[in-house]
Backbone as a printed PyTorch tensor [residue, N CA C, xyz], in Angstrom:
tensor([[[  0.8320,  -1.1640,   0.0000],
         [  0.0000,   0.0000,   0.0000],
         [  0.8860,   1.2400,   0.0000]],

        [[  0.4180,   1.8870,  -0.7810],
         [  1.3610,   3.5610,  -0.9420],
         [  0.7190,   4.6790,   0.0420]],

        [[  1.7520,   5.3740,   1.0950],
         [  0.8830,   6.1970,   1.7410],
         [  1.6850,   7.3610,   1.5840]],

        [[  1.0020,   8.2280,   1.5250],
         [  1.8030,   9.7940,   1.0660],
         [  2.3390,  10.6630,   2.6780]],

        [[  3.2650,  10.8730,   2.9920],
         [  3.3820,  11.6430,   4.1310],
         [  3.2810,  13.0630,   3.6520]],

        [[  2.3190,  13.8100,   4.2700],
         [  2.3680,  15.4680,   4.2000],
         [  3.9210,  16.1100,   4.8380]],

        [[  4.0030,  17.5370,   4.6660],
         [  4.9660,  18.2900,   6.1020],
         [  4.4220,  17.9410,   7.1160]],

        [[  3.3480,  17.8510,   7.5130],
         [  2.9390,  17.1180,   8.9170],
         [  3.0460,  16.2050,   9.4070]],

        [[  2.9770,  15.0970,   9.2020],
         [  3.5290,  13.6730,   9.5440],
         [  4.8380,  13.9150,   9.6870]],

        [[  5.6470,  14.1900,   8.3930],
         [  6.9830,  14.6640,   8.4190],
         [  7.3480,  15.0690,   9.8930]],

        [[  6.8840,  16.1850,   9.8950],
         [  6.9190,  17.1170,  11.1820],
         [  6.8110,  16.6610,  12.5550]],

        [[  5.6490,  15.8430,  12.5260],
         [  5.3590,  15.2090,  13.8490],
         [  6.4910,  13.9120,  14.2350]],

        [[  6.5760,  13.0370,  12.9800],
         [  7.8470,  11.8280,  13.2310],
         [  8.8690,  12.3140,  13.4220]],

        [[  8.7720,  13.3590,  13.1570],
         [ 10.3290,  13.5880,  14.0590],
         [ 10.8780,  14.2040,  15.0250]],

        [[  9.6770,  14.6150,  15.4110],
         [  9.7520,  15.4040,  17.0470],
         [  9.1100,  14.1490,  17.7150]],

        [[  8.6640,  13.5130,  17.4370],
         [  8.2870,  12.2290,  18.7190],
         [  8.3910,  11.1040,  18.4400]],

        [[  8.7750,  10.0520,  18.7550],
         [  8.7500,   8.6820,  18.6710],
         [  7.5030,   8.0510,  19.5460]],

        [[  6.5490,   8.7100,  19.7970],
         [  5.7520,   8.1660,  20.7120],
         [  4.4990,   8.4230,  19.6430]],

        [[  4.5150,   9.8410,  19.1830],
         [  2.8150,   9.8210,  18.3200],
         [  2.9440,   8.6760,  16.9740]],

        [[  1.5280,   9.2740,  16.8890],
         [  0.7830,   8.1760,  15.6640],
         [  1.8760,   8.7180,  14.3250]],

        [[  1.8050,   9.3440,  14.0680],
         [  3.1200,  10.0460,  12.9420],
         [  4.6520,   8.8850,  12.5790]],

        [[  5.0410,   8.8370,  13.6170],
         [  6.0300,   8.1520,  13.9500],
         [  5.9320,   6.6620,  13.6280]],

        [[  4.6820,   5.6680,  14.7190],
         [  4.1110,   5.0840,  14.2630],
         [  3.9540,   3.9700,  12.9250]],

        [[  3.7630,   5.4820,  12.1010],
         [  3.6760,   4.7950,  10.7890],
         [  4.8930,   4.4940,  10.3480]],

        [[  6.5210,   5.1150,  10.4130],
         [  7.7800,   4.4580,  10.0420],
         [  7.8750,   2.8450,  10.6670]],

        [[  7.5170,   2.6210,  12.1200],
         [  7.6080,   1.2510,  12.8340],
         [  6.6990,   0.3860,  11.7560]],

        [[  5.6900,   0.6420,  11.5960],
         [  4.8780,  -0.1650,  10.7980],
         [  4.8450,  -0.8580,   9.1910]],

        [[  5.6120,   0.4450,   9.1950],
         [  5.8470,   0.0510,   7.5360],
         [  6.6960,  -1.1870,   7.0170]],

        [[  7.5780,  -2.3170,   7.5670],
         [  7.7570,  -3.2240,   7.1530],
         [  6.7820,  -4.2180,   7.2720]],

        [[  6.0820,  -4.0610,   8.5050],
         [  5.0780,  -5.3840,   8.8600],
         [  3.7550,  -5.3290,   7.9310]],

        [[  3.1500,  -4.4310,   6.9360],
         [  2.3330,  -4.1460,   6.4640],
         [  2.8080,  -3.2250,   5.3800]],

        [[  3.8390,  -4.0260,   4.8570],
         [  4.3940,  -3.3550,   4.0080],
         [  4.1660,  -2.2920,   3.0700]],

        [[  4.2930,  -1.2650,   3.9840],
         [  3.6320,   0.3480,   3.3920],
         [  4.8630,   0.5390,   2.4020]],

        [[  4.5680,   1.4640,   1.2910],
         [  5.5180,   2.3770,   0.4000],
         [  5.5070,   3.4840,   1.1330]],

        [[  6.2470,   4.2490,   1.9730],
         [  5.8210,   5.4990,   2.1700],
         [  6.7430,   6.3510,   1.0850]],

        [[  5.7060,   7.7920,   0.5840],
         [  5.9790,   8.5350,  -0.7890],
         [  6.0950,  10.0830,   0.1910]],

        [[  6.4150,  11.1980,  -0.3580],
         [  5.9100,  12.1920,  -0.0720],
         [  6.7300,  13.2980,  -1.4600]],

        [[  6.4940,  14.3460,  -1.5070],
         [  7.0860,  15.5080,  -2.4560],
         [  7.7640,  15.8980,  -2.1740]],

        [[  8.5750,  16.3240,  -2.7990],
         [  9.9450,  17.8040,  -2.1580],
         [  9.0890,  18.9480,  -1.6570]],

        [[  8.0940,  19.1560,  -2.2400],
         [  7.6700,  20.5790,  -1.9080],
         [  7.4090,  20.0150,  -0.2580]],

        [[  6.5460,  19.0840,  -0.2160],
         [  6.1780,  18.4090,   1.5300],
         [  7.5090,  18.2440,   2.7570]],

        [[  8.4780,  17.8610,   2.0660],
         [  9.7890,  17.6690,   2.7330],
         [ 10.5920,  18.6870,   2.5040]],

        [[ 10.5060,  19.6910,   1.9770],
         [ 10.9510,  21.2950,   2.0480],
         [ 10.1860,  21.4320,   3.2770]],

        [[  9.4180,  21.6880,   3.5760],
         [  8.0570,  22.4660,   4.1550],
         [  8.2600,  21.9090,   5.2550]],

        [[  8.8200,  20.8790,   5.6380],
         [  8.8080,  19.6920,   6.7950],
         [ 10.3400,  20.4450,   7.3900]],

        [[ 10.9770,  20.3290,   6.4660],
         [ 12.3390,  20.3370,   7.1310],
         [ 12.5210,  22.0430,   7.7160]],

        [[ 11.6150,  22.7870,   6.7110],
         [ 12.0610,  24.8900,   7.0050],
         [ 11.6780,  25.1590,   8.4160]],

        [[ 10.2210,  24.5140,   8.8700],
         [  9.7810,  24.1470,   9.8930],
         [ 10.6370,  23.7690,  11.4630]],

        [[ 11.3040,  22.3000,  10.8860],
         [ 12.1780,  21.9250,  11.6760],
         [ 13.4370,  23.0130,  11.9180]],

        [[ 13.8850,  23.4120,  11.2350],
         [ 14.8870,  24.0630,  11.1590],
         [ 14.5340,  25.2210,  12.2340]],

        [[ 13.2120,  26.2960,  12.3040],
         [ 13.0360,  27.2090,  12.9300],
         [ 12.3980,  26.8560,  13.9170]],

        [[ 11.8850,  25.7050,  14.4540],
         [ 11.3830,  25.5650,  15.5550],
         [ 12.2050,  24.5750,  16.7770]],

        [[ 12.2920,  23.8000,  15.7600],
         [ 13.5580,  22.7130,  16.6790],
         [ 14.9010,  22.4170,  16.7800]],

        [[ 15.1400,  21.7110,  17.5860],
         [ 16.6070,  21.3130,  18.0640],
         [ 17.4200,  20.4170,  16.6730]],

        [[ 18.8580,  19.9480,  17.1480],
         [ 19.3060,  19.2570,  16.5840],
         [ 19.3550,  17.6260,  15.6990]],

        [[ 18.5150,  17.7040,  17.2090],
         [ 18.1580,  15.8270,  17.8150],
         [ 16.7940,  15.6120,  16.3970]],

        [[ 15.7400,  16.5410,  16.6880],
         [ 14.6130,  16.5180,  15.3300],
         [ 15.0550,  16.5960,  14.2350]],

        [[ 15.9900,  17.6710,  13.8460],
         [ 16.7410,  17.5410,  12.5630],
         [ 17.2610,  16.2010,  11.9250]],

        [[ 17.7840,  15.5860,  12.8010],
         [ 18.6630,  14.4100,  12.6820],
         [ 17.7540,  13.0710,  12.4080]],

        [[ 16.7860,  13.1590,  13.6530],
         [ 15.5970,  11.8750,  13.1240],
         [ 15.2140,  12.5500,  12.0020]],

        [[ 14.3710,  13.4310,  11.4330],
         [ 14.0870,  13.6650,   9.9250],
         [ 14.9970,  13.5600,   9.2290]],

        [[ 16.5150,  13.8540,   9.0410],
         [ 17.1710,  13.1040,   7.8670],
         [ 17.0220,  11.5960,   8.1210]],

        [[ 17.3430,  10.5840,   9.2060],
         [ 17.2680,   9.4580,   9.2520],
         [ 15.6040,   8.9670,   8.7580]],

        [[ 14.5060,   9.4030,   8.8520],
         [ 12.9530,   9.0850,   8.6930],
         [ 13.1690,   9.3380,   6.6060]],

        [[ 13.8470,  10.0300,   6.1950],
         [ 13.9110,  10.3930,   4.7930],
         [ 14.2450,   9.2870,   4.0850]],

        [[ 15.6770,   8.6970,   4.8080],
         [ 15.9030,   6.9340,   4.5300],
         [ 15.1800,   5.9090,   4.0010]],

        [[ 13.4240,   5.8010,   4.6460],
         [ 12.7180,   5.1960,   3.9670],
         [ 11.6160,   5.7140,   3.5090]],

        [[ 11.5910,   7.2350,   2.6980],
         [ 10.4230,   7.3250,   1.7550],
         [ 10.8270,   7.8060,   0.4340]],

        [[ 10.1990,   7.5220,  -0.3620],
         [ 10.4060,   7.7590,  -2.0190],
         [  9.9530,   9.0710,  -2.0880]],

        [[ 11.1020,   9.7970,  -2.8330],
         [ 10.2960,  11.1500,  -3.2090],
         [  9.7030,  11.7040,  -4.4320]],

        [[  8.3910,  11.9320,  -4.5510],
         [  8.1300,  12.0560,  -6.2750],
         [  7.8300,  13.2100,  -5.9420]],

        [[  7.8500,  13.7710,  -7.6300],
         [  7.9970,  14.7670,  -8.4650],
         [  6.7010,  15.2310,  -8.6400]],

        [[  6.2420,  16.3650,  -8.0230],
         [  4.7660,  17.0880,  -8.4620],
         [  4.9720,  17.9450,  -9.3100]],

        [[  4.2720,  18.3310, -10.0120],
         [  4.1680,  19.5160, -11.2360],
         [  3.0900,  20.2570, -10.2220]],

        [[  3.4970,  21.1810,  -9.7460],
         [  2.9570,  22.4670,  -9.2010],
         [  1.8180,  23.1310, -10.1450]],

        [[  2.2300,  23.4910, -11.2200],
         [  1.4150,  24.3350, -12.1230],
         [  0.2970,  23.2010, -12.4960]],

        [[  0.6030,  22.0390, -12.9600],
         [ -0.5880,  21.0550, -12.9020],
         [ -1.1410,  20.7450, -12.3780]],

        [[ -1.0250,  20.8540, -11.0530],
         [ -1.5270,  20.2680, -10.0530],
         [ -2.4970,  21.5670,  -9.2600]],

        [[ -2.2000,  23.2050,  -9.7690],
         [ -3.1070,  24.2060,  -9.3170],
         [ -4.0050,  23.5750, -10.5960]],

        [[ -4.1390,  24.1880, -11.7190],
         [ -5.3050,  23.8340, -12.5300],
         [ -6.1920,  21.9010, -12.6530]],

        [[ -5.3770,  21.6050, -11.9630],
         [ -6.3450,  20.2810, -11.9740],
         [ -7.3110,  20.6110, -10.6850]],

        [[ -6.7630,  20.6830,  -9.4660],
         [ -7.5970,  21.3430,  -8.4760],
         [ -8.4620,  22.7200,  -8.2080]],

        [[ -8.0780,  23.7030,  -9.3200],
         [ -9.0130,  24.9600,  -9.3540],
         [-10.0390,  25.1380,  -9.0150]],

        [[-10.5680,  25.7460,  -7.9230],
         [-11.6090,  25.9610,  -7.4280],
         [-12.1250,  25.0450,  -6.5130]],

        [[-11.5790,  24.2750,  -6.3390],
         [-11.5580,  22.9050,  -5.2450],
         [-11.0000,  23.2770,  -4.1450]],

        [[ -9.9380,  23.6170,  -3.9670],
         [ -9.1460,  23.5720,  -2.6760],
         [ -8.1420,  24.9320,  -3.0540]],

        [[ -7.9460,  25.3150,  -1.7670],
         [ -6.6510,  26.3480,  -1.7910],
         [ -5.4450,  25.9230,  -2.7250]],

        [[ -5.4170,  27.0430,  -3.2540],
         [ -3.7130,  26.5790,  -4.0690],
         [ -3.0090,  26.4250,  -4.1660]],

        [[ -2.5360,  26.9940,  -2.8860],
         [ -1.0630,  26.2340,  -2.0590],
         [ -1.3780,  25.0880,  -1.5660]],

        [[ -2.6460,  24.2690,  -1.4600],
         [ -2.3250,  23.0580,  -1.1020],
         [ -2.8380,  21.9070,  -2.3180]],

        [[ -2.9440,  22.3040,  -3.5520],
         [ -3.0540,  21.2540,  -4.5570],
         [ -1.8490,  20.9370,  -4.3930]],

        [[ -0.5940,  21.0040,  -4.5160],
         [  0.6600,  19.8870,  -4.9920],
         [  0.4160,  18.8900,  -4.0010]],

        [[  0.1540,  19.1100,  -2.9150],
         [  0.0370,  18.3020,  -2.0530],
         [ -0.8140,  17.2710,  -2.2590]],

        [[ -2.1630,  17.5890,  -2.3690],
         [ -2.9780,  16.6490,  -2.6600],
         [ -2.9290,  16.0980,  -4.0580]],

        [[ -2.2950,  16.7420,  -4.8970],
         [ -1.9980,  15.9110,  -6.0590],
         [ -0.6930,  14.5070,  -6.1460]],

        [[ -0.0090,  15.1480,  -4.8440],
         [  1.1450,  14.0950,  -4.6790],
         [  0.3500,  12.9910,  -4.5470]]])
């Protein structure tokens, strides 16, 4: 099963090893998840980390990066496929 991590998940697995976020890295061999997410999501994850947290978070998010695939969104495709649907800063996302 393919599951997309947002900047949020991102965000949360790596400030805790205890939430549901996290969670999903433990799980992913036994139920053998794909986890996917975007650059734009793992930009957004990491600018975050960078201004809010310590070293130690930095470090689990490069190590959590280890096991997800990163694909390629087309931004501009991904506003006009969603137009008028959802905010436009968050189609790449949901198009990932």
């Amino acid at each position: 099963m393919k599951l997309f991590l947002d900047a949020n998940v991102m965000y949360s697995a790596s400030r805790s090893e205890k939430g549901a976020s996290f969670t999903i890295f433990q799980l992913r061999d036994k139920f053998k998840l794909h986890l996917i997410s975007s650059k734009l999501a793992l930009v957004e994850a990491e600018r975050n980390i960078v201004e809010k947290e310590n070293q130690l978070v930095l470090k689990r998010f490069y190590d959590l990066l280890k096991h997800i695939t990163v694909i390629s969104v087309k931004s501009d495709k991904a506003k006009v496929f969603y137009k008028n649907i959802i905010e436009e800063k968050d189609a790449p996302i949901l198009y990932g």
